């Protein structure tokens, strides 16, 4: 995934190092935040709530991928 971020940054003229750094920041920040949310959901509702959070994150990631492909001419 980082290679895709770096390639896209290079094509649009943005600093590749900055794009990779922002990707890693979002990756670790997201895993920390949503890990805490999933832990809370586990404590309050068990597996059903954890599955709901995971499904919501997967759906959101799918939407973001479709939007990113829409605005990146090389991804078509």
Coordinates of N, CA, C and O in Angstrom, one line a residue, residues 32-62:
X32 N -4.5 2.4 16.4 CA -4.6 2.6 17.9 C -6.0 3.0 18.3 O -6.6 2.5 19.2
X33 N -6.6 4.0 17.5 CA -7.9 4.4 17.9 C -9.0 3.3 17.7 O -9.8 3.1 18.6
X34 N -9.0 2.7 16.6 CA -10.0 1.6 16.3 C -9.7 0.4 17.1 O -10.6 -0.4 17.4
X35 N -8.5 0.2 17.5 CA -8.2 -0.9 18.5 C -8.8 -0.7 19.8 O -9.4 -1.5 20.4
X36 N -8.8 0.6 20.3 CA -9.4 1.0 21.5 C -10.9 0.9 21.4 O -11.6 0.4 22.3
X37 N -11.5 1.3 20.3 CA -12.9 1.2 20.1 C -13.4 -0.2 20.0 O -14.4 -0.6 20.7
X38 N -12.6 -1.1 19.3 CA -13.0 -2.5 19.3 C -12.9 -3.2 20.7 O -13.7 -4.0 21.0
X39 N -11.9 -2.7 21.5 CA -11.8 -3.3 22.8 C -13.0 -2.9 23.7 O -13.6 -3.7 24.4
X40 N -13.4 -1.6 23.5 CA -14.6 -1.2 24.3 C -15.9 -1.9 23.8 O -16.7 -2.3 24.6
X41 N -16.0 -2.1 22.5 CA -17.1 -2.8 22.0 C -17.1 -4.3 22.4 O -18.2 -4.9 22.7
X42 N -16.0 -4.9 22.6 CA -15.8 -6.3 23.1 C -16.3 -6.3 24.5 O -17.1 -7.2 24.9
X43 N -15.9 -5.3 25.3 CA -16.3 -5.3 26.7 C -17.8 -5.1 26.9 O -18.4 -5.6 27.9
X44 N -18.4 -4.3 26.0 CA -19.8 -4.0 26.2 C -20.8 -5.0 25.5 O -21.9 -5.2 26.0
X45 N -20.4 -5.5 24.4 CA -21.3 -6.4 23.6 C -20.8 -7.6 23.0 O -21.5 -8.4 22.4
X46 N -19.5 -7.9 23.3 CA -18.9 -9.2 22.8 C -18.6 -9.1 21.3 O -18.5 -8.1 20.7
X47 N -18.6 -10.3 20.7 CA -18.2 -10.5 19.3 C -19.1 -9.8 18.3 O -18.6 -9.3 17.3
X48 N -20.4 -9.7 18.6 CA -21.3 -9.1 17.7 C -20.9 -7.6 17.4 O -20.9 -7.2 16.3
X49 N -20.6 -6.9 18.5 CA -20.2 -5.5 18.4 C -18.8 -5.4 17.7 O -18.6 -4.5 16.9
X50 N -17.9 -6.3 18.0 CA -16.6 -6.2 17.3 C -16.8 -6.5 15.8 O -16.1 -5.8 15.0
X51 N -17.6 -7.4 15.4 CA -17.9 -7.7 14.0 C -18.5 -6.5 13.4 O -18.2 -6.2 12.2
X52 N -19.4 -5.8 14.0 CA -20.1 -4.6 13.5 C -19.1 -3.5 13.2 O -19.1 -2.9 12.2
X53 N -18.1 -3.3 14.2 CA -17.1 -2.3 14.0 C -16.2 -2.7 12.8 O -15.9 -1.9 12.0
X54 N -15.8 -4.0 12.7 CA -15.0 -4.4 11.6 C -15.7 -4.3 10.3 O -15.0 -3.9 9.3
X55 N -16.9 -4.6 10.2 CA -17.7 -4.4 9.0 C -17.8 -3.0 8.6 O -17.7 -2.6 7.4
X56 N -18.0 -2.1 9.5 CA -18.1 -0.7 9.2 C -16.7 -0.2 8.7 O -16.7 0.6 7.7
X57 N -15.7 -0.6 9.3 CA -14.3 -0.2 8.9 C -14.0 -0.7 7.5 O -13.4 0.0 6.6
X58 N -14.4 -1.9 7.2 CA -14.2 -2.5 5.9 C -15.0 -1.8 4.8 O -14.4 -1.5 3.7
X59 N -16.2 -1.5 5.1 CA -17.0 -0.7 4.2 C -16.5 0.6 3.9 O -16.5 1.1 2.8
X60 N -16.1 1.3 5.0 CA -15.5 2.6 4.8 C -14.2 2.6 4.0 O -14.0 3.5 3.2
X61 N -13.4 1.6 4.2 CA -12.2 1.5 3.4 C -12.5 1.2 2.0 O -11.8 1.8 1.1
X62 N -13.5 0.4 1.7 CA -13.9 0.2 0.3 C -14.4 1.5 -0.4 O -14.0 1.8 -1.5

